[in-house]
CSV table of C-alpha atoms in Angstrom, one decimal:
chain,number,residue,atom,x,y,z
A,1,MET,CA,10.6,298.4,-81.3
A,2,ALA,CA,7.6,297.3,-83.4
A,3,ARG,CA,5.2,299.8,-84.8
A,4,LEU,CA,1.9,299.7,-86.7
A,5,THR,CA,0.9,302.2,-89.4
A,6,VAL,CA,-2.7,302.6,-90.5
A,7,LEU,CA,-3.0,302.6,-94.3
A,8,GLY,CA,-6.8,302.4,-94.5
A,9,SER,CA,-9.6,302.5,-92.0
A,10,CYS,CA,-12.9,302.3,-94.0
A,11,GLY,CA,-15.1,299.3,-94.6
A,12,ALA,CA,-17.2,298.6,-97.7
A,13,TRP,CA,-15.8,301.6,-99.8
A,14,PRO,CA,-13.4,304.4,-99.0
A,15,GLU,CA,-14.5,307.9,-97.9
A,16,PRO,CA,-13.0,310.8,-99.8
A,17,GLY,CA,-9.3,311.1,-98.8
A,18,ARG,CA,-9.3,307.7,-97.0
A,19,ALA,CA,-8.7,304.1,-98.0
A,20,CYS,CA,-10.2,300.7,-97.0
A,21,ALA,CA,-8.6,298.1,-94.7
A,22,GLY,CA,-4.8,298.1,-94.6
A,23,PHE,CA,-2.1,298.1,-92.0
A,24,LEU,CA,1.7,298.0,-92.1
A,25,LEU,CA,3.5,296.2,-89.2
A,26,SER,CA,7.2,297.1,-89.0
A,27,GLN,CA,10.2,296.2,-86.8
A,28,GLY,CA,13.6,297.5,-87.9
A,29,ASN,CA,13.9,296.7,-91.6
A,30,HIS,CA,11.2,294.0,-91.5
A,31,HIS,CA,7.7,294.9,-92.8
A,32,VAL,CA,4.4,292.9,-93.1
A,33,VAL,CA,1.2,294.2,-94.7
A,34,LEU,CA,-2.2,293.2,-93.1
A,35,ASP,CA,-4.9,293.5,-95.7
A,36,LEU,CA,-4.8,295.9,-98.7
A,37,GLY,CA,-8.2,297.2,-99.7
A,38,TYR,CA,-9.2,300.0,-102.0
A,39,GLY,CA,-6.7,302.9,-102.0
A,40,ALA,CA,-4.3,301.3,-99.5
A,41,ALA,CA,-1.4,300.5,-101.9
A,42,SER,CA,-0.4,304.1,-102.7
A,43,ARG,CA,-0.3,304.7,-98.9
A,44,LEU,CA,1.8,301.6,-98.4
A,45,PHE,CA,4.3,302.8,-101.0
A,46,THR,CA,4.8,306.1,-99.2
A,47,HIS,CA,6.4,304.0,-96.3
A,48,VAL,CA,8.1,301.0,-98.0
A,49,ALA,CA,8.8,299.8,-101.5
A,50,ALA,CA,7.3,296.5,-102.6
A,51,LYS,CA,10.8,294.9,-102.6
A,52,ASP,CA,11.2,295.7,-98.9
A,53,LEU,CA,8.2,293.7,-97.7
A,54,ASP,CA,8.7,290.4,-95.9
A,55,ALA,CA,5.2,289.2,-96.4
A,56,VAL,CA,1.5,290.0,-96.9
A,57,VAL,CA,-1.3,288.7,-94.8
A,58,ILE,CA,-4.9,288.9,-96.2
A,59,THR,CA,-7.7,288.0,-93.8
A,60,HIS,CA,-10.4,287.3,-96.4
A,61,GLU,CA,-11.3,287.8,-100.0
A,62,HIS,CA,-13.7,290.8,-99.8
A,63,PRO,CA,-12.5,293.6,-102.1
A,64,ASP,CA,-12.4,296.2,-99.3
A,65,HIS,CA,-9.6,294.0,-97.9
A,66,ILE,CA,-7.9,292.7,-101.1
A,67,ALA,CA,-8.5,295.1,-104.0
A,68,ASP,CA,-5.1,296.7,-104.0
A,69,LEU,CA,-3.3,293.4,-103.7
A,70,THR,CA,-3.3,293.5,-107.5
A,71,ALA,CA,-1.4,296.8,-107.4
A,72,LEU,CA,1.2,295.2,-105.1
A,73,SER,CA,1.5,292.2,-107.4
A,74,ARG,CA,2.3,294.5,-110.3
A,75,ALA,CA,4.9,296.4,-108.3
A,76,TRP,CA,6.5,293.2,-107.2
A,77,HIS,CA,6.4,291.7,-110.7
A,78,TYR,CA,8.1,294.7,-112.3
A,79,THR,CA,10.7,295.5,-109.6
A,80,VAL,CA,11.8,292.2,-108.0
A,81,GLU,CA,13.5,289.4,-109.9
A,82,ASP,CA,13.7,285.7,-109.2
A,83,GLN,CA,11.8,285.9,-105.9
A,84,ARG,CA,8.3,285.4,-104.7
A,85,LEU,CA,6.6,287.4,-101.9
A,86,PRO,CA,5.1,285.3,-99.2
A,87,LEU,CA,1.3,285.7,-99.1
A,88,HIS,CA,-0.7,284.3,-96.1
A,89,CYS,CA,-4.4,284.1,-96.9
A,90,THR,CA,-7.6,282.1,-97.3
A,91,PRO,CA,-8.0,280.0,-100.5
A,92,GLY,CA,-10.6,282.5,-101.9
A,93,VAL,CA,-7.9,285.2,-102.1
A,94,LEU,CA,-6.0,283.3,-104.8
A,95,ARG,CA,-9.2,282.7,-106.8
A,96,ARG,CA,-9.9,286.5,-106.7
A,97,LEU,CA,-6.4,287.2,-107.9
A,98,GLU,CA,-6.6,284.7,-110.7
A,99,ALA,CA,-9.9,286.2,-111.9
A,100,ALA,CA,-8.6,289.8,-111.7
A,101,GLU,CA,-5.2,289.2,-113.4
A,102,PRO,CA,-4.4,285.7,-114.5
A,103,ARG,CA,-1.2,286.7,-116.4
A,104,PRO,CA,1.3,286.5,-114.9
A,105,HIS,CA,-0.3,283.9,-112.7
A,106,PRO,CA,-0.4,285.0,-109.0
A,107,ALA,CA,1.5,281.9,-108.0
A,108,THR,CA,4.5,283.2,-110.0
A,109,ILE,CA,4.5,286.4,-107.9
A,110,PHE,CA,3.4,285.1,-104.5
A,111,ASP,CA,4.6,282.2,-102.4
A,112,ILE,CA,1.1,281.3,-101.2
A,113,HIS,CA,0.4,279.9,-97.7
A,114,THR,CA,-3.2,279.2,-96.8
A,115,PHE,CA,-3.8,279.6,-93.0
A,116,ALA,CA,-3.2,276.3,-91.4
A,117,ARG,CA,-0.5,276.3,-88.7
A,118,PRO,CA,1.8,278.8,-87.0
A,119,GLU,CA,4.5,280.2,-89.2
A,120,THR,CA,7.5,282.5,-89.0
A,121,VAL,CA,7.1,285.8,-90.8
A,122,GLY,CA,10.3,288.0,-90.5
A,123,PRO,CA,10.8,288.4,-86.7
A,124,TRP,CA,7.1,287.5,-86.0
A,125,GLN,CA,5.3,284.3,-85.1
A,126,LEU,CA,2.1,284.3,-87.1
A,127,THR,CA,-0.9,282.4,-85.8
A,128,SER,CA,-4.5,282.5,-87.1
A,129,THR,CA,-8.0,281.4,-86.3
A,130,PRO,CA,-11.2,281.3,-88.4
A,131,LEU,CA,-13.8,283.8,-87.3
A,132,PRO,CA,-17.4,284.2,-88.4
A,133,HIS,CA,-18.0,286.3,-91.5
A,134,HIS,CA,-19.9,286.1,-94.8
A,135,VAL,CA,-16.9,284.4,-96.4
A,136,PRO,CA,-14.0,282.5,-94.7
A,137,ASN,CA,-12.1,285.0,-92.6
A,138,HIS,CA,-9.1,284.4,-90.3
A,139,GLY,CA,-8.1,286.7,-87.5
A,140,VAL,CA,-4.4,286.8,-87.1
A,141,ARG,CA,-1.8,287.4,-84.3
A,142,LEU,CA,1.8,288.4,-84.9
A,143,SER,CA,4.2,288.2,-81.9
A,144,SER,CA,7.8,289.0,-81.4
A,145,PRO,CA,9.8,289.9,-78.3
A,146,HIS,CA,9.2,293.5,-79.2
A,147,GLY,CA,5.4,293.4,-79.2
A,148,THR,CA,2.2,291.5,-80.2
A,149,ALA,CA,-0.6,292.7,-82.4
A,150,ALA,CA,-3.9,290.9,-83.1
A,151,TYR,CA,-6.2,291.7,-85.9
A,152,SER,CA,-9.8,290.6,-86.3
A,153,GLY,CA,-10.3,291.0,-90.1
A,154,ASP,CA,-14.1,291.1,-90.3
A,155,THR,CA,-16.0,289.1,-87.8
A,156,GLY,CA,-19.1,288.6,-85.8
A,157,PRO,CA,-19.0,288.1,-82.0
A,158,SER,CA,-16.7,285.1,-81.1
A,159,ARG,CA,-14.9,283.8,-78.1
A,160,LEU,CA,-12.1,282.7,-80.5
A,161,LEU,CA,-11.3,286.4,-81.1
A,162,VAL,CA,-10.9,286.9,-77.4
A,163,GLU,CA,-8.5,284.0,-77.1
A,164,LEU,CA,-6.6,285.2,-80.2
A,165,ALA,CA,-6.1,288.6,-78.7
A,166,ARG,CA,-5.3,287.4,-75.2
A,167,ASP,CA,-2.8,289.8,-73.5
A,168,ALA,CA,-1.8,291.4,-76.8
A,169,ASP,CA,-0.2,294.9,-76.8
A,170,LEU,CA,-2.6,295.9,-79.6
A,171,LEU,CA,-5.9,294.6,-80.8
A,172,ILE,CA,-6.9,296.0,-84.3
A,173,CYS,CA,-10.6,295.3,-84.3
A,174,GLU,CA,-13.4,296.0,-86.8
A,175,ALA,CA,-16.2,298.1,-85.3
A,176,THR,CA,-18.5,298.5,-88.3
A,177,LEU,CA,-21.8,298.9,-86.4
A,178,GLN,CA,-23.0,301.3,-83.7
A,179,GLY,CA,-25.7,301.1,-81.1
A,180,GLU,CA,-27.7,298.0,-80.2
A,181,PRO,CA,-26.8,295.0,-82.4
A,182,PRO,CA,-29.5,293.7,-84.8
A,183,ASP,CA,-31.5,290.8,-83.4
A,184,GLU,CA,-30.2,288.3,-86.1
A,185,PRO,CA,-27.1,286.3,-86.8
A,186,ARG,CA,-24.3,288.7,-87.5
A,187,ARG,CA,-21.0,288.7,-89.2
A,188,LEU,CA,-19.8,292.2,-88.1
A,189,LEU,CA,-19.2,293.7,-84.7
A,190,THR,CA,-20.5,296.8,-82.9
A,191,ALA,CA,-18.1,299.2,-81.4
A,192,ALA,CA,-19.3,298.2,-77.9
A,193,GLU,CA,-18.6,294.5,-78.7
A,194,ALA,CA,-15.1,295.5,-79.9
A,195,GLY,CA,-14.6,297.2,-76.5
A,196,ARG,CA,-15.9,294.2,-74.7
A,197,THR,CA,-13.6,291.9,-76.6
A,198,ALA,CA,-10.6,294.0,-75.7
A,199,ALA,CA,-11.6,294.0,-72.0
A,200,GLU,CA,-12.1,290.2,-71.9
A,201,ALA,CA,-8.8,289.6,-73.7
A,202,GLY,CA,-6.9,291.9,-71.4
A,203,VAL,CA,-5.2,293.8,-74.3
A,204,ARG,CA,-3.3,297.0,-73.7
A,205,THR,CA,-4.6,299.1,-76.6
A,206,LEU,CA,-7.7,298.8,-78.8
A,207,LEU,CA,-7.6,300.3,-82.3
A,208,LEU,CA,-11.1,300.6,-83.8
A,209,THR,CA,-11.3,300.2,-87.6
A,210,HIS,CA,-13.5,299.2,-90.6
A,211,PHE,CA,-15.8,302.2,-90.1
A,212,TRP,CA,-18.9,302.4,-92.3
A,213,PRO,CA,-18.5,305.4,-94.6
A,214,GLY,CA,-20.0,308.5,-93.2
A,215,ALA,CA,-20.2,307.2,-89.6
A,216,ASP,CA,-19.4,309.4,-86.7
A,217,ARG,CA,-16.2,307.8,-85.4
A,218,SER,CA,-16.4,309.6,-82.1
A,219,VAL,CA,-19.6,307.7,-81.4
A,220,SER,CA,-17.8,304.4,-81.9
A,221,ALA,CA,-15.0,305.4,-79.6
A,222,ALA,CA,-17.4,306.4,-76.9
A,223,GLU,CA,-19.3,303.1,-77.1
A,224,ALA,CA,-16.1,301.1,-77.0
A,225,ARG,CA,-14.8,303.1,-74.0
A,226,ARG,CA,-17.9,302.3,-72.0
A,227,GLU,CA,-16.8,298.6,-72.2
A,228,PHE,CA,-13.0,298.9,-72.1
A,229,ASP,CA,-10.9,300.8,-69.6
A,230,GLY,CA,-7.7,300.7,-71.6
A,231,GLU,CA,-6.5,302.9,-74.4
A,232,VAL,CA,-9.0,303.2,-77.3
A,233,LEU,CA,-7.7,304.7,-80.5
A,234,ILE,CA,-9.6,305.5,-83.8
A,235,ALA,CA,-7.9,304.2,-86.9
A,236,ASP,CA,-6.9,307.2,-89.1
A,237,GLU,CA,-4.8,307.0,-92.3
A,238,GLY,CA,-1.2,307.7,-91.4
A,239,LEU,CA,-1.6,307.0,-87.7
A,240,THR,CA,1.4,305.1,-86.3
A,241,ILE,CA,1.3,303.2,-83.0
A,242,GLU,CA,4.4,301.9,-81.2
A,243,LEU,CA,4.1,298.5,-79.6
A,244,ASP,CA,5.9,298.0,-76.3
A,245,ALA,CA,6.2,294.4,-75.1
A,246,HIS,CA,5.2,294.0,-71.5
């Protein structure tokens, strides 16, 4: 059985006692990290050691999604010998890593795969699609016979996200905004739009995440539930969700 553990649920910066974007997808002894923002690495290490990871997937280069990747790179460098950790990401992620810590060079720690085509990651098939944001961002989908999870990263409204999440057991969707959307081109979703996306995609469970610090998360849940009749969960650090393939 596959399961997803929330490492961090905040967008922009972490609230006290919380962390920014981060999720651990596990199946048996296989583990993949999805994003690793501020404060997420220490939570990751309470569940698995660096050496036990199959891969890391980073949706985009903003620090609330990537900052603690440098912590993971140090843990890998000092505890794993003669092996690189697969890193699936946008090109900007490598540039950020090079700027933050050029020695040892990130390419000596990570086996870097820029999003291009479907790839096998442990027991999962990884597919991705570019979604609208302030910097290049890829939503991702990981599928195995034991369950499918789709993750938006950060995105504005897009039919591509609907198709990426089609019939998934779990959609992890950013829901930064509340209320009526601003009348301007946007690169983030409202909670209602996250709910509408889940409904149109026919997913089983919607996990709302990337909450603006200080926001009332129950308001976001209520707005999403008005659009989606399935299960709506609020991301909370330490929450674990089991994925049952159907």
